[in-house]
XYZ file of C-alpha atoms in Angstrom:
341
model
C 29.667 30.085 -15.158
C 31.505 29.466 -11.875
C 31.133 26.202 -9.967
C 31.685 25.487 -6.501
C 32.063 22.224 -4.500
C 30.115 22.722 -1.036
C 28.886 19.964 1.581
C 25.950 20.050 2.927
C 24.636 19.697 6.294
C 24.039 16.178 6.392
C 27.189 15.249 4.585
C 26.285 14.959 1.013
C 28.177 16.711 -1.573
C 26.298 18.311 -4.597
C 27.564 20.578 -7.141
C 25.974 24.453 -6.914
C 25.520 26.899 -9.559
C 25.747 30.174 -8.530
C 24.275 31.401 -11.846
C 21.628 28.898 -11.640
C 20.205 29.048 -8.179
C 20.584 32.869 -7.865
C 17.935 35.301 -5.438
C 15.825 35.527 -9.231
C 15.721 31.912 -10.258
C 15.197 31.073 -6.967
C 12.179 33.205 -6.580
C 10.841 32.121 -9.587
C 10.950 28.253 -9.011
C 9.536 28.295 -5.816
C 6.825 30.401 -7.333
C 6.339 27.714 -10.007
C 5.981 25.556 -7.214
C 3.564 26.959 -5.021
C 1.175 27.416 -8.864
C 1.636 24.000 -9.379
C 0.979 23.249 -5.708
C -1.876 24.729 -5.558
C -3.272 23.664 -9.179
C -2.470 19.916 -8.282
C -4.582 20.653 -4.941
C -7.248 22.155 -6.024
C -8.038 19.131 -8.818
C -7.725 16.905 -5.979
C -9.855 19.107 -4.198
C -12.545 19.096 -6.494
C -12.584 15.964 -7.351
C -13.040 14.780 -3.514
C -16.046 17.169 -3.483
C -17.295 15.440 -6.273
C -17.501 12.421 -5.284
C -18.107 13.137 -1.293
C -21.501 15.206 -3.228
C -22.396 12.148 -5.112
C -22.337 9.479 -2.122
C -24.241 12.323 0.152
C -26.803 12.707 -2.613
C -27.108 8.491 -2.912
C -27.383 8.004 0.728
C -29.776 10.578 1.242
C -31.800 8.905 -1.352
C -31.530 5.128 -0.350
C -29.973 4.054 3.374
C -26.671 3.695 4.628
C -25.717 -0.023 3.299
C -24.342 -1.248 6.602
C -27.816 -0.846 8.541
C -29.728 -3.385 5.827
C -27.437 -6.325 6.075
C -26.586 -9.047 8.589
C -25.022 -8.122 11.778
C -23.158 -11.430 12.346
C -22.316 -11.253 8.540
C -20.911 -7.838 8.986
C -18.946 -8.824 12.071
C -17.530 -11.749 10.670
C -16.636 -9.515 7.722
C -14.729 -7.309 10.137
C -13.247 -10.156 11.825
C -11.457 -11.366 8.798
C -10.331 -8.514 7.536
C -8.509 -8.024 10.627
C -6.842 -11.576 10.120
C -6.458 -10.986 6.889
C -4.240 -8.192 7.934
C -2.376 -10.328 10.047
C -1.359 -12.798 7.230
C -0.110 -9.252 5.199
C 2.197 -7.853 8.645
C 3.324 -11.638 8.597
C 4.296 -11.774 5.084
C 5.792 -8.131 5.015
C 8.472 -9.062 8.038
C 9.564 -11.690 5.720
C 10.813 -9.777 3.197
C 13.281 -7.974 5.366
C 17.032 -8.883 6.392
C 17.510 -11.481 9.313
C 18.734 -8.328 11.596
C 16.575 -5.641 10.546
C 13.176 -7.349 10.711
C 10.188 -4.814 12.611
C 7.710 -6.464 15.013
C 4.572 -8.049 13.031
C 2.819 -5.820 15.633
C 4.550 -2.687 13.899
C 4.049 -3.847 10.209
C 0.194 -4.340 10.858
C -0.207 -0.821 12.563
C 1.527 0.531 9.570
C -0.895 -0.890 7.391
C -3.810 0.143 9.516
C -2.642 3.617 9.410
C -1.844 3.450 5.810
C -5.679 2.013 5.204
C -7.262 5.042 7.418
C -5.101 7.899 6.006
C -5.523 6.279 2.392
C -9.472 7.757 2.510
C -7.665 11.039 2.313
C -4.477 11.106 0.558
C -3.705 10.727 -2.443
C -2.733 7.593 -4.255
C 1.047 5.637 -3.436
C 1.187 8.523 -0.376
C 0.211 5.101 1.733
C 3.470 3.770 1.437
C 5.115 7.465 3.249
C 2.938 6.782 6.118
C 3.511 2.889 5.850
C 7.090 4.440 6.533
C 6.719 6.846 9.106
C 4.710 4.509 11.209
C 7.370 1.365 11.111
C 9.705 3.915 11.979
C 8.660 5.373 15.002
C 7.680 2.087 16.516
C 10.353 1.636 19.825
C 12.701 -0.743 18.591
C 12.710 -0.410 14.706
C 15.926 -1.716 13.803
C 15.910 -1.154 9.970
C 16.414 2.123 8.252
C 14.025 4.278 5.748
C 15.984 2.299 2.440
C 15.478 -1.187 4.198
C 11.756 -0.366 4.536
C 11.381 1.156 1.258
C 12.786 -1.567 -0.573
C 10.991 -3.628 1.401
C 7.991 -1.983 0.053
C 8.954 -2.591 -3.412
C 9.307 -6.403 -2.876
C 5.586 -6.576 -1.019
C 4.188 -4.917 -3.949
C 5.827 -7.577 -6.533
C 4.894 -10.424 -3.850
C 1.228 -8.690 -3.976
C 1.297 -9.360 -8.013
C 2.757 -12.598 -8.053
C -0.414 -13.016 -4.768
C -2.799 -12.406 -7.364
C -1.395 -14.151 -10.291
C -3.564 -17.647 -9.503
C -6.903 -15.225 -8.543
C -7.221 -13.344 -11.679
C -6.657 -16.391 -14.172
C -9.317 -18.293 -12.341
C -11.914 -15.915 -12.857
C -10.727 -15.512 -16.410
C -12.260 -19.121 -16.749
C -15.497 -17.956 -15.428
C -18.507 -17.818 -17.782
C -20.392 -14.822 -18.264
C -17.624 -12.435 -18.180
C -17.252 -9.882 -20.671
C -14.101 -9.531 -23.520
C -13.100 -6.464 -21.349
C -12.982 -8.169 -17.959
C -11.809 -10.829 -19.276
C -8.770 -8.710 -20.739
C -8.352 -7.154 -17.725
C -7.999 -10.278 -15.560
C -5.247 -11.624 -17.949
C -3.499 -8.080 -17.713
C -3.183 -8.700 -14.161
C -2.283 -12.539 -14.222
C 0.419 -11.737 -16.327
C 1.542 -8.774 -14.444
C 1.886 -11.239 -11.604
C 3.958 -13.235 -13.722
C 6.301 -11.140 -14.351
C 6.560 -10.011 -11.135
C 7.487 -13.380 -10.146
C 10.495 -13.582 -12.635
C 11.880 -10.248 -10.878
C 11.929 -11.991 -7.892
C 13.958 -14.841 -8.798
C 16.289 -12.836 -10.880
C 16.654 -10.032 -8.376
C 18.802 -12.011 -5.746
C 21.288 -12.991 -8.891
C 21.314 -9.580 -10.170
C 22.166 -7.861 -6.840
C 24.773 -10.290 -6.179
C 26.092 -10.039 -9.819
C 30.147 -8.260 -10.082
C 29.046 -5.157 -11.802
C 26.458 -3.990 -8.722
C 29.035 -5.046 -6.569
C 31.096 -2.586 -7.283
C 29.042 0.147 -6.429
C 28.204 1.414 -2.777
C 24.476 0.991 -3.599
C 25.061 -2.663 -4.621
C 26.576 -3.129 -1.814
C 24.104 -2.034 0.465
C 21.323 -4.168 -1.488
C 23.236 -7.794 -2.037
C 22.813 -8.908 2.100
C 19.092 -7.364 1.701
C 17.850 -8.830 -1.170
C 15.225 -11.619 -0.186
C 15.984 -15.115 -0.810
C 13.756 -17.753 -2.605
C 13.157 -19.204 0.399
C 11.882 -15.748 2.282
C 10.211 -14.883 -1.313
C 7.886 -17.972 -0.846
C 7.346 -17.802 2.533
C 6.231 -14.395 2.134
C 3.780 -15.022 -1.233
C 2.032 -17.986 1.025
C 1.155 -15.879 3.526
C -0.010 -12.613 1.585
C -2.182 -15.557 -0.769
C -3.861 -16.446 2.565
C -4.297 -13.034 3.233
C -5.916 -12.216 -0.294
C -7.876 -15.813 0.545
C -9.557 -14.078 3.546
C -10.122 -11.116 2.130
C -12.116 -13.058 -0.820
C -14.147 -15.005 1.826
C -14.749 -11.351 3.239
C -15.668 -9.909 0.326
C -18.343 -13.150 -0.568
C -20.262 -12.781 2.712
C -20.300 -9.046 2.721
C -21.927 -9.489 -0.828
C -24.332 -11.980 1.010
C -25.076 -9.704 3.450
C -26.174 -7.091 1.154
C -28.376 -9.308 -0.761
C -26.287 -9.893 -3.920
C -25.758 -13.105 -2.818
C -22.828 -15.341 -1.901
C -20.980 -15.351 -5.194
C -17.198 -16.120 -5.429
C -17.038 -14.934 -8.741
C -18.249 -11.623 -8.391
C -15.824 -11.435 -5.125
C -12.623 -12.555 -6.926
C -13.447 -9.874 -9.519
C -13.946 -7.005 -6.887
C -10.827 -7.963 -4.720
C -8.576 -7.833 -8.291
C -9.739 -4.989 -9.564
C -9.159 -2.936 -6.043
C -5.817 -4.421 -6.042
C -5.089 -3.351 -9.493
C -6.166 -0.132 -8.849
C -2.853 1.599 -7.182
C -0.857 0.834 -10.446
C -2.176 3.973 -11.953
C -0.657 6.999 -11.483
C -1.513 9.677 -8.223
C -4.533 9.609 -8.247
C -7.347 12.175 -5.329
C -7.207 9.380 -3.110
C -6.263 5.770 -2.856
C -9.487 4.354 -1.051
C -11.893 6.079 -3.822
C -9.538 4.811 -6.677
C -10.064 1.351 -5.159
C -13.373 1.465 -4.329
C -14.446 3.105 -7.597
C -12.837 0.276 -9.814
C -14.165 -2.205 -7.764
C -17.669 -0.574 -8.591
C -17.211 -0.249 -12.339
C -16.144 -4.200 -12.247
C -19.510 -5.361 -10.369
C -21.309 -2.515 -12.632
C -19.752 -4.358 -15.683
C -20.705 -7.656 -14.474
C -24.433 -6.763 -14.613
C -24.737 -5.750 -10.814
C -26.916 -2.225 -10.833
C -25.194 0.895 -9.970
C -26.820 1.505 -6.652
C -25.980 -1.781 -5.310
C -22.389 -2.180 -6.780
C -22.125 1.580 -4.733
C -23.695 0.076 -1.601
C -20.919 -2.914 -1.770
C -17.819 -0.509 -2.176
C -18.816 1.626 0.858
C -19.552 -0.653 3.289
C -16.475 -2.318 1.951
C -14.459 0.562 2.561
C -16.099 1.157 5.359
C -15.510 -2.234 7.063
C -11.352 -1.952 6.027
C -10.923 1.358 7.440
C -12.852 0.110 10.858
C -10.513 -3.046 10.569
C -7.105 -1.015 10.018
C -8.291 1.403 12.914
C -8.819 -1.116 15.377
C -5.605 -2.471 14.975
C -4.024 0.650 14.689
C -5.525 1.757 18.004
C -4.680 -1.589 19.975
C -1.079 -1.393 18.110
C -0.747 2.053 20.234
C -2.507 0.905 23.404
C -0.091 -2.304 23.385
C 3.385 0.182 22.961
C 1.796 2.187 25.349
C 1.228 -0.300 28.464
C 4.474 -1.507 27.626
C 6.658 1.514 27.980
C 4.162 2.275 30.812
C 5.270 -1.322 32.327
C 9.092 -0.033 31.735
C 8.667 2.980 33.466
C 7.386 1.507 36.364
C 9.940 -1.444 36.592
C 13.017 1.072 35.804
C 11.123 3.294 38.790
């Protein structure tokens, strides 16, 4: 088997087999691809229609769940979502380098995107467009590894975030073995996340990564106690608001104001993207949320009615600020233009 040495285009050197990747094999992995393509697309496929068939079937049955509750509940619902947005764009810039931080402006349209696209596509493809979005902002000064590692650090942030929630409604009576199981799971998952944190900054700055390019790269981006806590204050306030949310939405709806049951629902939606790829990452949210109330006695229609108009309320909070995100770049280049003219 003859090897050759070739550079490619965008200067990185790989090693080619020209037994390997001749016109046959070639052919006959990308056909492997396109099966498995399509396979993987049509189980997402039919598991959207699925459950798009179900909630058309429920709704056509009972009313939409947004047009029986409170107005001013519902708008204050909205409202806080929104700032509980805010607190996560906050939080987010903090876990980037001094000189490479985005606009909070930019981080918060990235989650709004993220949170609108998310109804679609399928589970951890968030973070892509999370991505994409910071990085077409005018005047992104980090790259696509800053934000990615970045990414990695909100999500252990996010865990240590939820840490304090999920053992406090382990303590709450009434709660089944399995929730209760659950809850712990995801305390101690925050736990654990927390030790990374601290340890990360040593590690990275330890000899041995040091002498690699990589480890190089990482030690002047790794995130500092200080930036660590900064960050998990403001993503608790933002899980905080969301809770608050998520207890007068259930108010609204007639399930009354309960903490407990809100807790629950905001830790098992958050819990929810550590599975694997799942059809989409709003329905995997939404439907563990549901099983949690469903488990907690709530009845299946109304633990449905909550999760839409849950869902519903997020993606009309991330598309309002993704819309004034654009609107605000927009007037501003506009402004630019005009001064430069």
């Amino acid at each position: 088997m003859s090897v050759v040495y070739e550079p490619s285009a965008l200067g990185v050197h790989r090693l080619v087999s020209r037994r390997s990747w001749s016109a046959r094999g070639l052919r006959r992995r990308l056909g492997d691809l396109r099966r498995a393509r399509l396979v993987l697309t049509a189980g997402f496929g039919a598991v959207a229609v699925a459950l798009g068939a179900l909630a058309v079937r429920h709704f056509a049955e009972t009313s939409w769940p947004l047009t029986s509750g409170a107005p001013a509940l519902l708008v204050a619902v909205g409202v806080l979502f929104v700032c509980a947005s805010a607190f996560k764009a906050y939080g987010w810039q903090r876990l980037f380098a001094a000189g490479e931080r985005p606009r909070p402006l930019a981080l918060a349209a990235a989650n709004g995107g993220a949170s609108v696209l998310g109804v679609a596509l399928p589970g951890r493809f968030d973070d892509v467009v999370r991505v994409a979005l910071v990085r077409r902002y005018p005047g992104c000064p980090v790259g696509v590894r800053g934000l990615c590692l970045s990414l990695v650090m909100l999500g252990l942030i996010d865990s240590v975030a939820l840490a304090p929630f999920a053992f406090a409604a382990v303590a709450f009576p009434g709660l089944t073995v399995g929730l209760r199981a659950g809850l712990a799971l995801v305390g101690a998952a925050g736990v654990a996340a927390a030790g990374l944190i601290v340890v990360f900054p040593r590690l990275a700055a330890s000899r041995r990564v040091l002498r690699f390019r990589l480890g190089r790269w990482l030690c002047p981006r790794t995130t500092s106690l200080r930036a660590a806590s900064q960050a998990w204050a403001l993503v608790t306030a933002c899980w905080l608001v969301r809770a608050v949310a998520l207890c007068l939405l259930l108010g609204a709806l007639g399930l009354g104001y309960s903490f407990t049951l809100a807790l629950l629902f905001l830790c098992a939606g958050a819990a929810a993207p550590a599975l694997p790829i799942v059809p989409a990452a709003a329905a995997t949210q939404a439907g563990a949320g549901a099983a949690v109330l469903i488990a907690s006695g709530v009845g299946a229609s109304q633990a449905l009615s909550v999760t839409v108009a849950s869902q519903a309320l997020g993606v009309l909070a991330s598309g309002t600020i993704l819309v004034f995100a654009t609107l605000w770049r927009g007037s501003l280049q506009m402004m630019l233009t005009r001064a430069t003219a």
